[in-house]
mmCIF file of C-alpha atoms in Angstrom:
data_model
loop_
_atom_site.group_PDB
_atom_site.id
_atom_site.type_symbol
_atom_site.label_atom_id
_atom_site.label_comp_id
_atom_site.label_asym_id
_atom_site.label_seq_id
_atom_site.Cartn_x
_atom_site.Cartn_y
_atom_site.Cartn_z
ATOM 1 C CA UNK A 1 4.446 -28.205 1.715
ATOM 2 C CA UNK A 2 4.641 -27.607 -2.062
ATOM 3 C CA UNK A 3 5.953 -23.854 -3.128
ATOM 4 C CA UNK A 4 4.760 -24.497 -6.329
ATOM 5 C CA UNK A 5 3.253 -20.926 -7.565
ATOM 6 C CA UNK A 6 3.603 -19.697 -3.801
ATOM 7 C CA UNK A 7 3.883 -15.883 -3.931
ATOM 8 C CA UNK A 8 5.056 -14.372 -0.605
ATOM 9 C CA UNK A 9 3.172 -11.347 0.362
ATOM 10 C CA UNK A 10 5.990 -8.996 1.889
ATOM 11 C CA UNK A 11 3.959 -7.095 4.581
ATOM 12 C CA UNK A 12 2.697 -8.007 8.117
ATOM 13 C CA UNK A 13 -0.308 -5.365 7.424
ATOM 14 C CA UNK A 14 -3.461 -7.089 8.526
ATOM 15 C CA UNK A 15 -5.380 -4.875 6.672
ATOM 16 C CA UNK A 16 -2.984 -4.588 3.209
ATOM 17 C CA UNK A 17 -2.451 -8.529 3.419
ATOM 18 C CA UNK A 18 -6.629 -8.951 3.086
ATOM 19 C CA UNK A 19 -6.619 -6.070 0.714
ATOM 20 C CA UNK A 20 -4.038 -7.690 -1.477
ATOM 21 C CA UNK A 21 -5.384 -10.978 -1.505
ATOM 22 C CA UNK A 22 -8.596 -9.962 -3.046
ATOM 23 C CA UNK A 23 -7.037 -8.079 -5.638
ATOM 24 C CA UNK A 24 -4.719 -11.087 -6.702
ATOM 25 C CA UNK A 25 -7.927 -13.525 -6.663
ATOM 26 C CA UNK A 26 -8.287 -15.584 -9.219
ATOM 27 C CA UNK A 27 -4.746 -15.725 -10.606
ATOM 28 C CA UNK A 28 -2.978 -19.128 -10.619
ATOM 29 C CA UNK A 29 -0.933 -18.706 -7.703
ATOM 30 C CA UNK A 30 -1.105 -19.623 -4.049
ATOM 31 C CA UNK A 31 -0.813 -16.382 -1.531
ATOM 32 C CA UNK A 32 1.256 -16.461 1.364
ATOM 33 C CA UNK A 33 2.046 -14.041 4.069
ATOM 34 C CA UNK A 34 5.344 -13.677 4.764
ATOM 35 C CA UNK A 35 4.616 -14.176 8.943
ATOM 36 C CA UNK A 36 3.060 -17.417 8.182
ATOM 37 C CA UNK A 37 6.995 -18.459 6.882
ATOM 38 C CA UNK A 38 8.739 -16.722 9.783
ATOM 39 C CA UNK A 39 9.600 -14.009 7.725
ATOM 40 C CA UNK A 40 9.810 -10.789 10.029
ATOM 41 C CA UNK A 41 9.792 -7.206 9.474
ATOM 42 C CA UNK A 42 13.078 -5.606 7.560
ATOM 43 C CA UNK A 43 13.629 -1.633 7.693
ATOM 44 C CA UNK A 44 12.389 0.475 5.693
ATOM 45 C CA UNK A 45 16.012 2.441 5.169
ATOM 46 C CA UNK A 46 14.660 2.933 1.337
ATOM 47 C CA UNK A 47 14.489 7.040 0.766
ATOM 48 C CA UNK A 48 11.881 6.581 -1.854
ATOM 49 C CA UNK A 49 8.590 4.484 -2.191
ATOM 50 C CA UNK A 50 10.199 1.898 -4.463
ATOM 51 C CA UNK A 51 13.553 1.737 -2.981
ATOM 52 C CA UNK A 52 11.649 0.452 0.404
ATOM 53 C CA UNK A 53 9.352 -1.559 -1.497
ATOM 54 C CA UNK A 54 12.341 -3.629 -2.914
ATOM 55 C CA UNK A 55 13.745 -4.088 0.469
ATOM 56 C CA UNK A 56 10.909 -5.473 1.710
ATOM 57 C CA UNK A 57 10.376 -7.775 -1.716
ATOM 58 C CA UNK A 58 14.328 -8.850 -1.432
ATOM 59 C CA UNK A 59 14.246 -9.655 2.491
ATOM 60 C CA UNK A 60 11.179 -12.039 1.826
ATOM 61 C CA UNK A 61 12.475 -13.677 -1.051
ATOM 62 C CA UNK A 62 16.166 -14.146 0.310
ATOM 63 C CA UNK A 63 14.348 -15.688 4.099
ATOM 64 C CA UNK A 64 12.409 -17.933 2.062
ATOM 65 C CA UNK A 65 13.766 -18.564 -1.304
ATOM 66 C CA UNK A 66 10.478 -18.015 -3.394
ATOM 67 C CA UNK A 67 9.075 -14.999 -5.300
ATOM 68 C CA UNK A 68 8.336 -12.279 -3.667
ATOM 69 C CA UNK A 69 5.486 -9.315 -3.852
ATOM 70 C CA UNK A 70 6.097 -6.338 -1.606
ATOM 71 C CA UNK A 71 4.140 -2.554 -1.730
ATOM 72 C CA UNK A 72 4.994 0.775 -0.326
ATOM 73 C CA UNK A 73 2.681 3.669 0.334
ATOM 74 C CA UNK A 74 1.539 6.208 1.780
ATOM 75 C CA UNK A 75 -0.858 9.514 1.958
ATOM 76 C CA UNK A 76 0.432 12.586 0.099
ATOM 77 C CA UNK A 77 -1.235 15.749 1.235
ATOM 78 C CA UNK A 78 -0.224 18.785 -0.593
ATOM 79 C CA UNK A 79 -0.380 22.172 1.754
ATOM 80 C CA UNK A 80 1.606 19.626 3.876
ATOM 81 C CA UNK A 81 4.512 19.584 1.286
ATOM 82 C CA UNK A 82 4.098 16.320 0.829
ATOM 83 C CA UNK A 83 3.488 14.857 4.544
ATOM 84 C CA UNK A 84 3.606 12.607 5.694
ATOM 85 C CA UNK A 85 4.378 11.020 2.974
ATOM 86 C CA UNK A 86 7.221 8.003 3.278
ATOM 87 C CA UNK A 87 6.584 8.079 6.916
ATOM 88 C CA UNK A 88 2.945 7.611 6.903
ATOM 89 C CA UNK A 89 2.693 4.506 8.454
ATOM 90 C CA UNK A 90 4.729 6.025 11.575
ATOM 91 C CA UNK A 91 3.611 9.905 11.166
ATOM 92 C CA UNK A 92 2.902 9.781 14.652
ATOM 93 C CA UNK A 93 6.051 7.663 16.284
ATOM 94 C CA UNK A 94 6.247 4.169 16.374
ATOM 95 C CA UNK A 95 4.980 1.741 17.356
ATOM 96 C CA UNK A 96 2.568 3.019 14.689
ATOM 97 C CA UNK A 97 -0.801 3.597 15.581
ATOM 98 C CA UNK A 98 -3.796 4.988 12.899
ATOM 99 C CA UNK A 99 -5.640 6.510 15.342
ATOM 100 C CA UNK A 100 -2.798 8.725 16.168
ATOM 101 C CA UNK A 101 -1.497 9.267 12.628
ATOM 102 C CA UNK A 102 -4.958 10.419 11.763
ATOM 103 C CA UNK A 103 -5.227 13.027 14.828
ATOM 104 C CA UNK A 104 -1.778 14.398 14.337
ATOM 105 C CA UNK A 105 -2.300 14.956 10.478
ATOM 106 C CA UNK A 106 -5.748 16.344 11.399
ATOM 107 C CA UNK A 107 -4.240 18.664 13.717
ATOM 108 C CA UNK A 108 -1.878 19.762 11.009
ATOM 109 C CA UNK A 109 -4.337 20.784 8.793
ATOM 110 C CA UNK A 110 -6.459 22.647 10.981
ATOM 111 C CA UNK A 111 -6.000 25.882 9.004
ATOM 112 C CA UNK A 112 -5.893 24.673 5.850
ATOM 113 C CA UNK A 113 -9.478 25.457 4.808
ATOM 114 C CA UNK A 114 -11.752 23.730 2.216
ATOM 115 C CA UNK A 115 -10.292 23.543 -1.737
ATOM 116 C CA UNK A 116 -6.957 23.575 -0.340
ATOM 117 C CA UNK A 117 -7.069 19.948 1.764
ATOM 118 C CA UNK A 118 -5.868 17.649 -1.636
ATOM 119 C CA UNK A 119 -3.794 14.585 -1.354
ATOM 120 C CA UNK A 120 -3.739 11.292 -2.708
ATOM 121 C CA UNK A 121 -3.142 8.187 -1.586
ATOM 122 C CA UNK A 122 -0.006 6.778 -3.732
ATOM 123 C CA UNK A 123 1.314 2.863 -3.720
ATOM 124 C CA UNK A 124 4.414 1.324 -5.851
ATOM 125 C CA UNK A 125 3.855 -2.359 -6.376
ATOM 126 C CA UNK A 126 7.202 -4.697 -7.393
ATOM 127 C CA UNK A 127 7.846 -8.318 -8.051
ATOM 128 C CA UNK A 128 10.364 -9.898 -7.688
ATOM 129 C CA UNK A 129 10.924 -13.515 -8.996
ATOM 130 C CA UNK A 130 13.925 -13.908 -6.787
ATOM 131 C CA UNK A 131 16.719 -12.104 -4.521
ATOM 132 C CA UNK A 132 18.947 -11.394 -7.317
ATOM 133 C CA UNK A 133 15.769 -10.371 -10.022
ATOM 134 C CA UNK A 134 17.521 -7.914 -11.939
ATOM 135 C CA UNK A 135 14.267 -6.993 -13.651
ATOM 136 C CA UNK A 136 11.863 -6.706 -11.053
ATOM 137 C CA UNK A 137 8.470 -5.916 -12.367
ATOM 138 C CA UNK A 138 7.172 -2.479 -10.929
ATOM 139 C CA UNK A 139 3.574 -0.919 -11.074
ATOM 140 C CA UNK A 140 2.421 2.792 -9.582
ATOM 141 C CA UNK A 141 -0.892 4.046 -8.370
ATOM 142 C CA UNK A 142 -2.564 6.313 -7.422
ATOM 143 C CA UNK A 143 -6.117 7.815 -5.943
ATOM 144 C CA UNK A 144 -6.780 11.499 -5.533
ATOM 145 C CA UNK A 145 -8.996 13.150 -2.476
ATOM 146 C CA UNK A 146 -8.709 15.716 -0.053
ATOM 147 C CA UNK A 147 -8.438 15.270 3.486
ATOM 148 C CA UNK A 148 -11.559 15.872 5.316
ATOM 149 C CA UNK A 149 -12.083 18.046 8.739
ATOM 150 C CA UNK A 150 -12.968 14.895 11.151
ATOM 151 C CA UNK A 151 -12.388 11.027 10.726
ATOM 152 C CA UNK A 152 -15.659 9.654 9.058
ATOM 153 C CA UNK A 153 -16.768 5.814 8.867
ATOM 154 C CA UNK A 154 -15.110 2.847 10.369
ATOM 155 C CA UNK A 155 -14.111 0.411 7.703
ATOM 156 C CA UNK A 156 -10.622 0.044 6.291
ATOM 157 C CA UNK A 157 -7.586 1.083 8.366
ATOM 158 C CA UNK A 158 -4.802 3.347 8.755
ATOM 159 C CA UNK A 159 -5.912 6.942 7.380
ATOM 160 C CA UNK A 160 -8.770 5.782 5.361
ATOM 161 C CA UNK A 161 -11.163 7.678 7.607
ATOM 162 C CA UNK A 162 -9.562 11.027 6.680
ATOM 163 C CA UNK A 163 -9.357 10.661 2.683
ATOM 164 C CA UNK A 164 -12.659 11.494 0.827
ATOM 165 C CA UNK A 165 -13.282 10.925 -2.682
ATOM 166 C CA UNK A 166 -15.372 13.590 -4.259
ATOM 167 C CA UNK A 167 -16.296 11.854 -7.019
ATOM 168 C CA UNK A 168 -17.742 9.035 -4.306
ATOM 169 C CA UNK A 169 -18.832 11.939 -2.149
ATOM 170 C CA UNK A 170 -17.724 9.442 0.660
ATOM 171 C CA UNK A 171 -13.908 9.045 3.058
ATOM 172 C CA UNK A 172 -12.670 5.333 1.806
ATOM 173 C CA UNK A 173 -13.629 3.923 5.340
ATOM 174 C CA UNK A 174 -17.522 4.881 4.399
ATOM 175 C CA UNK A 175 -17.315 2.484 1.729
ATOM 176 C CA UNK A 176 -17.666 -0.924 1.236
ATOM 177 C CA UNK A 177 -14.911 -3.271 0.232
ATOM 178 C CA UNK A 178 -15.641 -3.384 -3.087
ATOM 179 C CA UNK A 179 -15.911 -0.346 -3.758
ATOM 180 C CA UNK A 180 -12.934 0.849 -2.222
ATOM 181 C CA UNK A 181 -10.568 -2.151 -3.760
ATOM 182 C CA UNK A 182 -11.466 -0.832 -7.269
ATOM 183 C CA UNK A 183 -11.117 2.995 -6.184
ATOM 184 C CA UNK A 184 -7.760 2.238 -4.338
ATOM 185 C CA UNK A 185 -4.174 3.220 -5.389
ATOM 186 C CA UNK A 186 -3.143 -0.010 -4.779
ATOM 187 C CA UNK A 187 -6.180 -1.422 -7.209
ATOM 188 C CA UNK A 188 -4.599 0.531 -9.789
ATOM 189 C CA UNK A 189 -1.198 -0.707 -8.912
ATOM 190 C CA UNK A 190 -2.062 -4.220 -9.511
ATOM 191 C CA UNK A 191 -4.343 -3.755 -12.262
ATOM 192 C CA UNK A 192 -0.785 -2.315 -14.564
ATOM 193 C CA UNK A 193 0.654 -5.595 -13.457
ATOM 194 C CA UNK A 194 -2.371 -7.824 -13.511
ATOM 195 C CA UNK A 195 -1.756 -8.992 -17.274
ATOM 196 C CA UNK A 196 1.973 -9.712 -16.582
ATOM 197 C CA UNK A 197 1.251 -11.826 -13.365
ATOM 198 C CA UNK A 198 -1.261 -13.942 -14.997
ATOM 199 C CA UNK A 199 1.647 -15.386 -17.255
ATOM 200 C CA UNK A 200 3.917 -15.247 -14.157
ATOM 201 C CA UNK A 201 5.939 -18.513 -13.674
ATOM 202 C CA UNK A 202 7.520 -18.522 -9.620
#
């Protein structure tokens, strides 16, 4: 198989892997999951959202010798200090499960009443052309909300049924696709390194 303009795709996120994919549609370069290469999980030992992103970015480029995109994110909720934060994607214990990272943060915000429930969704986005990149290319995003009162809709995944955009006056899993790729923190992630990926050279 040729891994001419292959991109790896450092995640094993059903749900990120089809989101990413759209967003990087149309650019001259073939996307690859990094489970399709036997590339498995790494930990996420990283104590900030880029630090694990480049872990993840590194691990898949080192197993498989190409270029490597990885993302890390996660909810950011406000009265909750910042919770859950790094750990959103286990909030609730591992193995991770949405359905119990949504009920636990729901149950933590049980007081907070209405104006006070903000939080955004935040994503860091790097590149790296290989292992050693000392340059990797690196992209932020972000998508502000509040966290509703009861899980509404059933599209997307992990806690998109708890974040509503006001200015959509719907949660992220009542909209479509679309709608929500454009919205999303990782949309705006990509789009600040859309122009520099369409000249990227593997």
């Amino acid at each position: 198989m040729s891994t001419a303009n292959t991109l790896v795709l450092a995640s094993s996120n059903a749900g990120k892997l089809e989101e990413l994919r759209a967003m990087l549609a149309g650019l001259p370069l073939r996307i690859v999951a990094q489970g399709e290469l036997g590339v498995e999980d790494v930990p996420e030992t990283g104590l900030t959202f880029v630090e694990n992103a480049l872990i993840k970015a590194r691990h898949a480029s080192h197993v498989t010798g190409l270029p490597a995109l990885a993302d890390d994110s996660g909810l950011i909720v406000d009265a909750l200090g910042g919770a859950p934060g790094l750990y959103s994607a286990r909030y609730a214990g591992t193995p991770t499960n949405a359905a119990a990272n949504n009920a636990k943060l729901l149950d933590a915000m049980r007081q907070i009443p209405a104006g006070q429930r903000s939080a955004r969704f935040y994503a860091v986005i790097v590149l790296l052309r290989h292992r050693e990149d000392p340059q990797p290319l690196i992209a932020e995003g972000s998508w502000e909300g509040e966290i509703t009162f009861a899980p509404r809709g059933d599209g997307g995944f992990g806690y998109n049924p708890v974040f509503f955009d006001p200015l959509q006056g719907q949660t992220a899993a009542e909209m479509d696709a679309a709608t929500k790729n454009r919205l999303s923190h990782r949309a705006r992630a990509l789009e600040t390194l859309r122009s520099q990926l369409q000249s990227f050279k593997p």
